[in-house]
Coordinates of C-alpha atoms in Angstrom, one line a residue:
M275 CA 158.7 6.3 -12.6
F276 CA 158.2 8.1 -15.4
A277 CA 161.3 8.4 -17.5
P278 CA 162.4 11.6 -19.4
P279 CA 162.4 11.6 -22.6
I280 CA 165.0 10.6 -24.9
G281 CA 166.8 12.6 -27.1
P282 CA 167.1 12.8 -31.2
D283 CA 170.7 12.1 -31.0
D284 CA 170.2 9.1 -28.9
V285 CA 168.0 7.0 -30.7
R286 CA 167.9 5.1 -33.7
R287 CA 165.0 5.1 -36.4
P288 CA 162.5 2.4 -36.1
D289 CA 163.2 1.3 -39.5
E290 CA 167.2 0.9 -38.9
D291 CA 168.7 -3.0 -39.3
R292 CA 165.4 -4.3 -41.3
P293 CA 166.6 -5.2 -44.5
D294 CA 163.0 -4.4 -46.0
G295 CA 162.5 -1.2 -43.9
G296 CA 159.2 -2.3 -43.6
Q297 CA 156.7 -3.0 -40.4
H298 CA 156.2 -6.2 -38.8
P299 CA 156.5 -8.0 -35.4
W300 CA 159.8 -8.0 -33.2
N301 CA 161.4 -11.0 -32.1
A302 CA 164.6 -11.4 -30.2
T303 CA 166.7 -12.4 -33.1
R304 CA 166.8 -8.3 -33.7
R305 CA 167.5 -5.6 -32.1
A306 CA 166.2 -4.3 -29.0
I307 CA 162.7 -2.6 -29.4
R308 CA 161.6 0.8 -28.1
V309 CA 158.6 1.1 -26.9
L310 CA 156.5 4.9 -25.8
V311 CA 153.7 4.4 -23.5
L312 CA 152.1 7.5 -23.1
T313 CA 149.9 8.5 -20.1
A314 CA 148.2 11.4 -17.8
P315 CA 148.5 10.9 -14.0
V316 CA 144.5 12.1 -14.2
A317 CA 143.5 10.0 -11.2
E318 CA 146.1 7.0 -10.7
G319 CA 144.8 4.1 -12.9
H320 CA 145.9 5.3 -16.0
V321 CA 149.6 5.9 -14.7
A322 CA 149.3 2.4 -12.9
A323 CA 148.4 0.4 -16.4
A324 CA 151.5 2.4 -18.1
R325 CA 153.7 1.6 -14.9
T326 CA 152.6 -2.3 -14.9
L327 CA 152.7 -3.0 -18.9
S328 CA 156.1 -1.1 -18.8
E329 CA 157.7 -3.8 -16.1
D330 CA 155.8 -6.6 -18.2
I331 CA 157.1 -5.8 -21.4
R332 CA 161.0 -5.6 -19.9
R333 CA 160.4 -8.9 -18.0
Q334 CA 159.2 -10.9 -21.5
H335 CA 162.1 -8.6 -23.7
E336 CA 165.2 -8.6 -21.7
G337 CA 166.7 -5.7 -24.0
A338 CA 163.4 -3.8 -24.3
E339 CA 164.0 -0.2 -24.0
V340 CA 160.3 1.3 -22.6
I341 CA 159.9 5.1 -22.2
V342 CA 157.1 6.4 -19.8
C343 CA 156.0 9.6 -20.3
D344 CA 153.4 12.1 -18.9
V345 CA 151.3 13.6 -21.7
L346 CA 150.1 16.8 -19.9
P347 CA 153.3 18.6 -20.1
A348 CA 154.1 18.5 -23.6
L349 CA 150.4 20.5 -24.0
R350 CA 149.7 23.8 -24.5
R351 CA 148.6 25.0 -21.2
P352 CA 144.4 25.8 -22.2
V353 CA 144.7 22.0 -23.7
R354 CA 146.4 20.6 -20.1
W355 CA 143.6 22.8 -17.7
F356 CA 140.8 21.3 -19.5
L357 CA 141.7 17.8 -19.3
H358 CA 143.2 17.7 -16.3
D359 CA 142.1 20.9 -13.9
A360 CA 138.9 21.3 -14.6
Y361 CA 138.1 17.5 -15.3
R362 CA 138.9 17.2 -11.3
W363 CA 137.3 20.2 -10.6
Q364 CA 134.1 18.8 -12.6
L365 CA 134.2 15.5 -10.1
K366 CA 134.9 17.3 -6.8
T367 CA 132.7 19.9 -7.3
A368 CA 130.4 20.1 -9.7
P369 CA 129.8 15.9 -10.8
W370 CA 126.5 16.9 -12.2
L371 CA 128.9 18.9 -14.9
F372 CA 130.9 15.6 -16.0
G373 CA 127.6 13.8 -15.8
S374 CA 126.1 15.9 -18.9
L375 CA 128.8 16.0 -20.4
F376 CA 129.6 12.4 -20.5
A377 CA 125.6 11.8 -21.4
V378 CA 126.4 14.0 -24.7
L379 CA 129.4 12.8 -26.0
H380 CA 128.1 9.1 -24.9
R381 CA 124.8 9.2 -26.3
S382 CA 125.9 11.3 -29.7
R383 CA 128.8 10.5 -32.7
V384 CA 128.0 14.2 -33.8
S385 CA 129.1 15.3 -30.1
R386 CA 132.3 12.7 -30.0
V387 CA 133.5 13.5 -33.9
A388 CA 133.6 17.3 -32.6
A389 CA 135.0 16.8 -29.5
R390 CA 137.6 14.7 -31.5
A391 CA 138.2 17.1 -34.5
V392 CA 138.5 19.4 -31.6
L393 CA 141.5 17.5 -29.6
S394 CA 143.1 16.5 -32.6
L395 CA 143.6 20.3 -33.6
T396 CA 144.9 21.5 -30.2
A397 CA 147.3 18.5 -29.4
S398 CA 148.0 17.2 -32.5
K399 CA 151.5 19.1 -33.1
A400 CA 152.8 18.7 -29.4
L401 CA 151.9 14.9 -29.3
L402 CA 153.5 14.3 -32.9
R403 CA 156.8 16.4 -31.4
L404 CA 156.7 13.9 -28.8
V405 CA 156.9 10.7 -30.4
R406 CA 159.5 12.2 -33.2
S407 CA 161.7 13.1 -30.9
I408 CA 161.4 9.5 -28.9
R409 CA 161.3 7.8 -32.4
P410 CA 159.6 4.7 -31.0
D411 CA 159.0 1.2 -32.3
V412 CA 155.5 1.3 -31.0
V413 CA 153.5 3.6 -29.2
V414 CA 151.2 2.9 -26.6
S415 CA 148.5 5.0 -24.8
T416 CA 146.5 4.3 -21.5
W417 CA 145.0 7.6 -21.3
P418 CA 141.5 8.1 -23.7
P419 CA 142.5 11.8 -24.9
A420 CA 146.2 10.4 -25.9
T421 CA 144.3 7.7 -27.7
T422 CA 142.4 10.4 -29.6
V423 CA 144.8 12.4 -30.8
L424 CA 147.4 9.1 -31.4
G425 CA 144.4 7.5 -33.7
C426 CA 143.9 11.1 -35.6
L427 CA 147.6 11.1 -36.5
R428 CA 148.1 7.3 -37.6
L429 CA 144.6 7.8 -39.9
R430 CA 146.7 10.7 -41.3
G431 CA 150.0 8.8 -41.8
K432 CA 152.0 10.8 -39.7
V433 CA 152.5 8.5 -37.3
R434 CA 153.8 5.1 -39.0
V435 CA 154.4 2.8 -36.1
P436 CA 151.5 0.3 -34.9
V437 CA 149.3 2.1 -31.5
C438 CA 148.4 0.2 -28.9
A439 CA 145.8 1.1 -26.7
P440 CA 145.1 -0.6 -23.2
I441 CA 141.4 -0.4 -22.2
T442 CA 141.2 -0.4 -18.1
D443 CA 137.3 -0.1 -18.1
F444 CA 134.0 -1.8 -18.8
A445 CA 132.1 0.6 -19.8
G446 CA 131.7 4.1 -22.2
L447 CA 134.2 2.2 -24.3
E448 CA 133.2 4.6 -27.6
L449 CA 135.3 7.3 -25.4
W450 CA 138.1 4.6 -25.2
A451 CA 138.5 3.2 -28.8
D452 CA 139.6 4.8 -31.7
K453 CA 139.9 4.1 -35.3
G454 CA 142.6 5.3 -35.5
A455 CA 144.5 2.6 -32.9
D456 CA 146.3 -0.4 -34.5
L457 CA 145.1 -2.7 -31.3
H458 CA 142.9 -2.2 -28.6
L459 CA 143.5 -4.7 -25.5
V460 CA 140.7 -5.6 -23.3
M461 CA 140.1 -7.1 -19.9
H462 CA 136.7 -9.0 -20.6
E463 CA 135.9 -11.2 -23.6
S464 CA 132.4 -9.1 -23.8
L465 CA 134.7 -5.8 -24.2
V466 CA 135.7 -6.9 -27.8
P467 CA 132.5 -6.9 -29.9
D468 CA 131.7 -3.1 -28.3
V469 CA 135.6 -1.9 -29.6
E470 CA 135.3 -3.2 -32.6
R471 CA 131.9 -1.4 -33.4
V472 CA 134.1 1.6 -32.5
A473 CA 137.2 1.1 -34.1
G474 CA 136.5 -2.2 -36.8
P475 CA 137.0 -5.8 -37.2
G476 CA 140.3 -7.6 -35.5
S477 CA 141.0 -3.8 -33.5
A478 CA 141.0 -5.5 -30.1
R479 CA 142.2 -8.3 -28.6
L480 CA 141.4 -10.0 -24.8
V481 CA 144.3 -9.8 -22.2
S482 CA 144.6 -10.7 -18.7
P483 CA 143.7 -7.5 -16.2
L484 CA 146.3 -5.3 -16.7
V485 CA 147.6 -5.3 -13.3
S486 CA 150.9 -5.9 -11.5
N487 CA 152.0 -9.2 -11.0
A488 CA 152.2 -9.3 -7.3
F489 CA 148.3 -9.8 -7.5
H490 CA 148.9 -13.0 -9.8
V491 CA 151.4 -14.5 -6.6
P492 CA 148.8 -16.6 -4.3
R493 CA 148.5 -15.2 -0.4
S494 CA 146.9 -16.0 2.3
A495 CA 144.5 -13.6 4.1
I496 CA 145.5 -14.4 7.3
A497 CA 148.9 -14.0 6.4
A498 CA 148.2 -10.7 4.7
R499 CA 146.6 -9.4 7.5
S500 CA 149.1 -10.0 10.0
A501 CA 151.8 -8.4 7.9
L502 CA 149.5 -5.1 7.5
G503 CA 148.5 -5.3 11.2
L504 CA 144.8 -5.9 10.9
P505 CA 142.3 -8.0 12.5
S506 CA 142.5 -12.1 12.3
S507 CA 139.1 -12.5 12.3
G508 CA 135.9 -10.5 11.0
T509 CA 135.4 -8.6 8.2
I510 CA 137.6 -6.4 6.3
V511 CA 135.7 -3.6 4.3
V512 CA 138.3 -1.4 2.1
V513 CA 137.0 1.3 0.7
S514 CA 138.4 3.2 -1.9
G515 CA 137.2 6.3 -4.2
G516 CA 140.5 6.3 -6.7
G517 CA 143.6 8.2 -6.8
W518 CA 141.4 11.4 -6.4
A519 CA 139.3 10.1 -3.8
V520 CA 136.1 10.7 -5.1
G521 CA 132.7 9.5 -3.8
D522 CA 130.8 8.8 -0.4
L523 CA 133.5 7.4 1.1
R524 CA 132.5 8.7 4.6
G525 CA 128.9 7.2 4.1
A526 CA 130.6 4.1 2.6
A527 CA 132.6 3.3 5.9
L528 CA 129.8 4.5 8.1
T529 CA 127.3 1.9 6.4
A530 CA 130.2 -1.0 7.0
L531 CA 130.6 -0.2 10.3
E532 CA 127.1 -1.6 10.7
I533 CA 128.2 -5.1 10.9
D534 CA 129.3 -5.8 14.2
D535 CA 132.2 -7.3 13.0
A536 CA 133.4 -5.2 10.3
F537 CA 136.9 -3.5 10.1
V538 CA 137.2 -0.2 7.3
V539 CA 140.4 0.6 5.4
C540 CA 139.6 3.9 3.6
L541 CA 141.8 5.0 0.9
S542 CA 142.3 8.7 0.4
G543 CA 144.0 8.3 -2.5
R544 CA 146.5 11.5 -2.9
D545 CA 144.0 14.0 -1.8
E546 CA 145.6 15.1 1.6
E547 CA 142.5 17.1 2.3
A548 CA 140.2 14.3 2.1
R549 CA 142.4 12.1 4.2
A550 CA 142.1 14.7 6.9
R551 CA 138.7 15.3 6.9
L552 CA 138.2 11.2 7.2
E553 CA 141.0 10.9 9.9
E554 CA 138.7 14.0 11.6
A555 CA 135.2 11.6 10.8
F556 CA 136.5 8.5 12.5
R557 CA 139.0 9.9 15.1
E558 CA 137.5 8.0 17.8
E559 CA 136.5 5.1 15.8
P560 CA 139.0 2.4 16.3
R561 CA 137.7 0.1 13.6
V562 CA 138.4 2.4 10.9
R563 CA 142.0 3.0 9.5
V564 CA 142.2 5.9 7.3
L565 CA 145.4 5.5 4.5
G566 CA 146.8 7.8 1.8
F567 CA 148.4 6.1 -1.3
I568 CA 149.7 2.8 -1.0
E569 CA 151.7 0.9 -2.8
N570 CA 150.8 -2.5 -1.1
M571 CA 147.5 -2.5 -2.7
S572 CA 148.0 -6.6 -3.8
E573 CA 148.8 -7.4 0.2
L574 CA 145.5 -5.3 1.1
L575 CA 143.4 -7.0 -1.4
A576 CA 144.5 -10.3 -0.4
A577 CA 143.7 -9.1 3.2
A578 CA 140.0 -7.7 2.6
D579 CA 136.7 -9.8 2.5
V580 CA 135.0 -6.6 0.1
L581 CA 136.2 -3.9 -2.0
V582 CA 133.6 -0.5 -2.0
H583 CA 134.8 1.1 -4.5
S584 CA 133.2 4.6 -6.2
T585 CA 135.4 5.1 -9.9
G586 CA 136.0 1.3 -10.8
G587 CA 139.1 1.3 -13.3
V588 CA 142.5 -0.4 -12.4
T589 CA 141.6 -0.6 -8.7
C590 CA 139.0 -3.1 -9.8
L591 CA 140.9 -5.5 -12.2
E592 CA 143.3 -5.4 -9.2
A593 CA 140.6 -7.1 -7.0
L594 CA 138.8 -9.2 -9.8
A595 CA 142.7 -10.8 -9.8
R596 CA 142.8 -11.2 -6.3
G597 CA 139.3 -12.8 -6.4
C598 CA 138.1 -10.1 -4.0
P599 CA 134.3 -9.1 -4.3
I600 CA 133.5 -5.3 -5.4
V601 CA 130.7 -3.3 -4.6
A602 CA 130.1 0.0 -6.4
Y603 CA 128.5 2.5 -4.3
G604 CA 128.9 6.4 -4.0
V605 CA 129.4 6.8 -7.7
L606 CA 129.2 10.2 -9.2
S607 CA 127.1 10.7 -12.0
G608 CA 128.4 10.2 -15.8
H609 CA 130.6 7.5 -16.4
A610 CA 130.8 5.7 -13.1
P611 CA 127.1 4.6 -13.2
L612 CA 127.4 3.3 -16.6
L613 CA 130.2 1.0 -15.3
A614 CA 128.7 -0.1 -12.2
R615 CA 125.9 -1.4 -14.1
R616 CA 127.8 -2.9 -16.5
M617 CA 130.2 -4.9 -14.4
S618 CA 126.7 -6.1 -12.5
A619 CA 125.2 -7.4 -15.5
L620 CA 128.7 -9.4 -16.5
G621 CA 128.5 -10.6 -12.7
L622 CA 131.8 -9.0 -11.8
A623 CA 130.4 -6.6 -9.1
A624 CA 127.4 -5.7 -6.9
Y625 CA 125.5 -2.0 -7.3
A626 CA 124.2 -0.9 -4.4
R627 CA 122.5 2.5 -5.0
S628 CA 121.5 3.4 -1.1
P629 CA 123.0 2.5 2.7
E630 CA 120.2 -0.4 3.1
E631 CA 121.8 -1.9 -0.5
L632 CA 125.3 -1.5 0.4
R633 CA 124.9 -3.4 3.9
T634 CA 122.7 -5.8 2.3
A635 CA 125.6 -6.3 -0.2
L636 CA 128.3 -5.8 2.5
V637 CA 126.9 -9.0 3.7
A638 CA 126.6 -10.9 0.9
A639 CA 130.4 -10.1 -0.5
G640 CA 131.8 -11.1 3.1
D641 CA 130.3 -14.7 3.0
K642 CA 132.5 -15.9 0.3
R643 CA 135.5 -14.6 -2.2
I644 CA 134.7 -14.6 -5.7
A645 CA 136.3 -16.8 -8.8
R646 CA 139.7 -15.0 -9.8
Q647 CA 139.9 -14.1 -13.4
R648 CA 141.2 -16.3 -16.0
H649 CA 144.5 -15.9 -17.1
H650 CA 145.0 -15.1 -20.8
V651 CA 147.1 -13.7 -23.0
D652 CA 149.1 -10.5 -21.5
A653 CA 149.4 -7.4 -22.4
A654 CA 153.0 -7.1 -23.0
T655 CA 153.0 -10.3 -25.8
L656 CA 150.8 -8.4 -27.8
V657 CA 152.5 -4.8 -27.9
L658 CA 155.7 -6.1 -28.6
A659 CA 154.5 -8.4 -31.8
A660 CA 152.1 -5.4 -33.1
V661 CA 151.6 -5.0 -36.6
P662 CA 149.7 -1.8 -38.3
R663 CA 146.1 -2.3 -39.2
V664 CA 145.5 1.0 -39.8
T665 CA 146.2 2.9 -43.0
A666 CA 147.0 6.2 -43.8
T667 CA 143.3 7.6 -46.1
M668 CA 142.4 10.9 -47.6
R669 CA 139.4 10.8 -45.8
A670 CA 141.2 11.4 -42.5
R671 CA 142.8 14.2 -43.5
L672 CA 139.7 16.0 -45.0
A673 CA 137.9 15.5 -42.1
R674 CA 140.6 16.9 -39.7
V675 CA 140.2 20.0 -42.6
M676 CA 136.2 19.7 -41.9
G677 CA 136.7 19.1 -38.3
A678 CA 138.9 22.2 -38.0
T679 CA 136.3 24.3 -40.2
A680 CA 133.4 23.0 -37.8
A681 CA 135.0 24.2 -35.0
L682 CA 136.0 27.4 -36.3
T683 CA 132.3 28.0 -37.7
V684 CA 130.5 26.8 -34.4
A685 CA 133.1 29.3 -32.3
L686 CA 132.5 32.1 -34.9
F687 CA 128.8 31.8 -34.5
V688 CA 129.0 32.1 -30.8
L689 CA 131.3 34.8 -30.8
L690 CA 128.5 37.0 -33.7
A691 CA 125.4 35.5 -31.9
S692 CA 125.7 35.1 -28.2
D693 CA 124.7 38.4 -26.3
A694 CA 127.6 37.3 -23.4
T695 CA 130.6 37.6 -25.3
Y696 CA 130.2 41.1 -26.5
P697 CA 131.7 42.8 -23.1
V698 CA 134.6 40.7 -23.5
V699 CA 135.2 41.1 -27.2
A700 CA 134.1 45.1 -26.4
E701 CA 136.6 45.0 -23.7
A702 CA 139.3 43.5 -25.7
L703 CA 138.8 45.7 -28.7
A704 CA 137.8 48.8 -27.2
L705 CA 134.4 49.0 -28.8
P706 CA 132.7 52.1 -28.2
E707 CA 129.8 51.8 -25.8
S708 CA 129.1 55.0 -23.6
T709 CA 127.8 54.5 -20.1
A710 CA 128.7 58.4 -19.3
V711 CA 129.4 61.5 -20.8
S712 CA 132.2 64.0 -20.0
P713 CA 131.9 64.9 -16.7
S714 CA 133.9 68.6 -17.7
L715 CA 130.0 69.4 -18.6
H716 CA 128.9 69.3 -15.0
A717 CA 126.1 67.2 -15.9
V718 CA 124.3 64.3 -16.4
A719 CA 122.6 62.6 -18.8
L720 CA 118.9 61.2 -18.1
V721 CA 117.4 58.7 -20.3
V722 CA 113.1 58.6 -19.4
R723 CA 111.7 54.5 -20.7
G724 CA 108.3 54.3 -21.0
N725 CA 105.7 53.9 -23.5
R726 CA 104.0 56.5 -25.7
Q727 CA 101.3 57.3 -23.6
A728 CA 103.6 57.8 -20.7
L729 CA 105.8 60.3 -22.5
L730 CA 103.4 61.8 -24.1
A731 CA 102.2 62.9 -20.6
L732 CA 105.8 63.9 -20.0
A733 CA 105.9 66.3 -22.5
P734 CA 103.6 68.9 -21.2
I735 CA 105.4 68.8 -18.0
A736 CA 109.0 68.7 -18.8
R737 CA 107.9 71.8 -21.3
R738 CA 106.3 73.4 -18.2
D739 CA 109.3 73.3 -16.1
H740 CA 112.3 73.6 -18.6
F741 CA 113.9 70.3 -18.1
R742 CA 115.7 68.3 -20.7
A743 CA 115.8 64.2 -21.2
S744 CA 116.2 61.1 -23.9
A745 CA 113.0 59.6 -24.1
A746 CA 113.1 55.6 -25.5
V747 CA 109.8 55.1 -26.4
S748 CA 109.0 51.4 -26.1
G749 CA 107.0 51.4 -29.4
P750 CA 106.2 53.6 -32.6
L751 CA 105.9 57.1 -32.7
T752 CA 104.3 59.4 -35.1
P753 CA 105.7 62.3 -37.2
R754 CA 103.3 63.9 -34.4
D755 CA 104.6 62.6 -31.9
V756 CA 107.8 63.2 -32.0
R757 CA 107.0 66.8 -32.9
R758 CA 105.3 67.1 -29.2
L759 CA 108.6 65.4 -27.4
E760 CA 110.8 67.7 -29.4
E761 CA 109.1 70.7 -28.1
A762 CA 109.2 69.6 -25.1
G763 CA 113.0 68.8 -24.6
L764 CA 112.8 65.2 -24.6
D765 CA 114.9 63.7 -27.4
P766 CA 113.3 61.0 -29.0
L767 CA 116.3 57.7 -28.3
P768 CA 116.4 54.5 -30.8
V769 CA 116.0 51.4 -28.6
L770 CA 117.4 48.2 -30.2
S771 CA 115.3 45.5 -28.2
S772 CA 116.8 42.3 -30.2
T773 CA 119.6 40.1 -28.3
G774 CA 121.3 36.8 -29.6
V775 CA 120.5 35.2 -33.0
A776 CA 117.4 37.4 -33.6
S777 CA 119.7 40.3 -33.6
W778 CA 121.2 39.4 -37.0
F779 CA 117.8 40.1 -38.4
E780 CA 116.1 42.8 -36.5
A781 CA 118.7 45.2 -35.3
R782 CA 119.4 46.6 -38.4
R783 CA 115.1 47.1 -39.0
Q784 CA 114.9 48.4 -35.9
L785 CA 117.3 51.0 -35.9
R786 CA 116.4 52.0 -39.7
S787 CA 112.7 52.0 -38.7
Q788 CA 113.0 54.2 -35.7
K789 CA 115.4 56.9 -37.4
A790 CA 113.1 57.6 -40.1
E791 CA 110.4 58.1 -37.1
D792 CA 112.4 60.6 -35.2
H793 CA 114.0 62.2 -38.5
V794 CA 117.6 61.3 -37.4
T795 CA 120.0 61.7 -39.8
G796 CA 123.8 61.4 -39.3
P797 CA 125.3 59.4 -36.9
F798 CA 123.1 59.1 -33.7
E799 CA 122.6 57.5 -30.2
Y800 CA 120.6 54.1 -29.4
L801 CA 120.1 52.4 -26.5
A802 CA 121.4 49.1 -26.4
P803 CA 119.9 46.1 -24.5
R804 CA 119.6 45.7 -20.9
D805 CA 120.7 42.3 -20.5
G806 CA 124.0 42.9 -23.6
F807 CA 123.9 42.3 -27.3
S808 CA 126.0 40.7 -30.2
I809 CA 128.6 41.6 -32.1
T810 CA 126.5 41.0 -35.0
G811 CA 124.0 43.2 -33.8
Y812 CA 126.8 46.0 -33.0
L813 CA 128.2 45.5 -36.7
L814 CA 125.0 46.0 -38.1
A815 CA 123.9 49.1 -35.8
R816 CA 127.6 50.3 -36.7
H817 CA 126.9 50.4 -40.3
L818 CA 123.6 52.5 -39.7
G819 CA 126.1 55.0 -37.7
G820 CA 124.6 54.0 -34.2
R821 CA 126.6 54.3 -31.1
P822 CA 125.6 52.2 -28.4
I823 CA 124.2 53.8 -25.0
Q824 CA 123.9 52.0 -21.7
I825 CA 122.4 53.3 -19.0
D826 CA 125.3 53.8 -15.7
S827 CA 122.5 53.8 -12.9
T828 CA 119.0 54.9 -12.1
L829 CA 118.1 58.2 -10.8
P830 CA 118.2 58.2 -7.4
A831 CA 114.7 58.5 -5.4
S832 CA 114.4 60.8 -2.0
G833 CA 115.9 59.8 1.1
P834 CA 118.7 59.8 3.7
G835 CA 120.0 56.7 2.2
A836 CA 120.2 58.3 -1.8
A837 CA 123.5 57.6 -3.6
P838 CA 125.3 60.2 -4.5
V839 CA 125.0 61.6 -8.4
R840 CA 128.7 62.0 -10.2
A841 CA 129.1 64.5 -13.3
G842 CA 128.9 62.6 -16.3
E843 CA 126.7 59.7 -15.6
I844 CA 124.2 58.5 -17.7
L845 CA 121.2 58.1 -15.4
G846 CA 117.9 56.5 -16.2
T847 CA 114.8 55.8 -15.1
E848 CA 111.4 53.7 -15.8
L849 CA 108.3 55.8 -16.2
G850 CA 105.3 53.1 -15.8
S851 CA 102.3 55.1 -16.1
A852 CA 101.0 58.6 -17.4
A853 CA 99.8 59.0 -13.5
N854 CA 100.2 62.3 -12.3
G855 CA 102.1 61.0 -9.0
D856 CA 104.6 59.1 -11.1
L857 CA 105.4 62.8 -13.2
Q858 CA 105.4 64.7 -9.9
R859 CA 108.1 61.9 -8.3
L860 CA 110.3 62.3 -11.7
V861 CA 110.4 65.7 -11.6
S862 CA 110.9 65.7 -8.1
A863 CA 114.0 63.5 -8.7
I864 CA 115.3 65.9 -11.4
R865 CA 114.9 68.8 -9.1
R866 CA 117.3 67.3 -6.5
V867 CA 119.7 66.7 -8.9
E868 CA 120.1 69.8 -9.9
R869 CA 119.9 71.6 -6.6
S870 CA 123.3 69.3 -6.2
G871 CA 124.7 71.5 -9.0
L872 CA 124.3 69.7 -11.8
R873 CA 122.5 70.2 -14.9
V874 CA 120.0 67.5 -16.4
S875 CA 120.0 67.5 -19.8
S876 CA 119.7 64.5 -22.8
V877 CA 122.5 62.1 -24.0
Q878 CA 122.0 63.8 -27.5
R879 CA 122.9 67.1 -26.6
L880 CA 125.4 66.0 -24.2
T881 CA 127.3 63.9 -26.4
R882 CA 127.4 65.7 -29.8
P883 CA 129.5 68.6 -30.9

């Protein structure tokens, strides 16, 4: 269970009662040790590890005070949403996205450094406030993001007590280990060098699997099956997707049922929707039992012949402690395939990539149980004896400043260079971008886009029929071309075509060149890119006096289904060629608008006083 944080008036400082005020191992002759265990209910494994460790500490040190805290409520809402809700959504709905993010972090040290800096910036203050309110003698983190933040605080000298980090996984250790943690507790000897490559020599120790003491108590399969009401003979297959029930649970259960004497126990964790779907799928199947989150996992794994798991983590540690064979199946993209391959290479699990491979692995696993993991020093002993290894460095403090600067630079670059950010910023800052003119004029503005040849062919028709419009020409115009268009009532409208980073270099040059060609002086309107443009492009154009125009809708074609035109709209049309038929259709559309009682004119004439 989670214990509420203790207020500062109820605790003592960790250096009280020490003659030298220093940091050293604790033993029974000194006052009771206070241990803060930080975790998060991101699936079930992190919480289970925290619960087990706290129980072991209390059992070994009778007077120990252990406070288990959920980190998530202490974090700001956007950080909490990203680390919990968005992560869960990715696993359940878009595993490919999580796989891509994990691949970037796993393979790129630069991306890990950047993520570490961002996490430190957004969560350090909250975690430091939590630690200082409890004032522990040792801090333990079973959740990697909390370990990362604690490591940053430790290196900066903000947290001065030892930080321990149990690692309940077998792969992706670069995301679990942190050079700021004093001690990492790993569950297999092969993981020690992997952690030390990340966190430094002496930063990792091998411990017994961090599972409840019940898993170490011998239990016969027959007695466990009888207690759970399971068949006394045949193959018992447990299918699990962790606390969030991720992976192909239904497919794994269907494959297991192909074995004649198999009975399947399907665990849906804390996901009630997944449980309902599984119960509906196997409603008529007497050889399947669907359960939600259970407290007697030790009994179930003692009864089982094989565990099919899609995520790994603490459930696999529990199976190893029970000697129950493990088959990894239905794993999602990202961390899970890496974990499955690593456990398979260590001989701890079989990795099935297809239903056929799963059936073969189930048959092989059902014939024998695996050797139980050897008992090493337990995690609680090392936590109680933890001493500082990490020393605060100026480099860590500078790294935080540099990380903050880099993050701000990247954010600023994205803000200024991305076309996607302009609409958001424009809405927030009310940047003037016109998609309409004043409806009180009982007129609409028309922008005709086309190449030089097509617009020059339109000029004599516009002069003859006495209509006005803005001419957005895709290409350079000569002074003579500008005069011909203006005399015909077609006012040249500068066009900004560059977007993204290119706009940093092109926007000013494009608009300045077109202003000169069109003999525009003072403030002017210009046609913004169709797909949006960057903040930088907007600012550079504004420096020249430009005001962006966006086309509201297209000039309606003929027919009974044509949408009505409203006063004040900025209409656009594309003049594809100089063919006489295209020009006449354009004139007909303009006449239809005029017959509705609206005047058609250019943007410039309707927006300038």
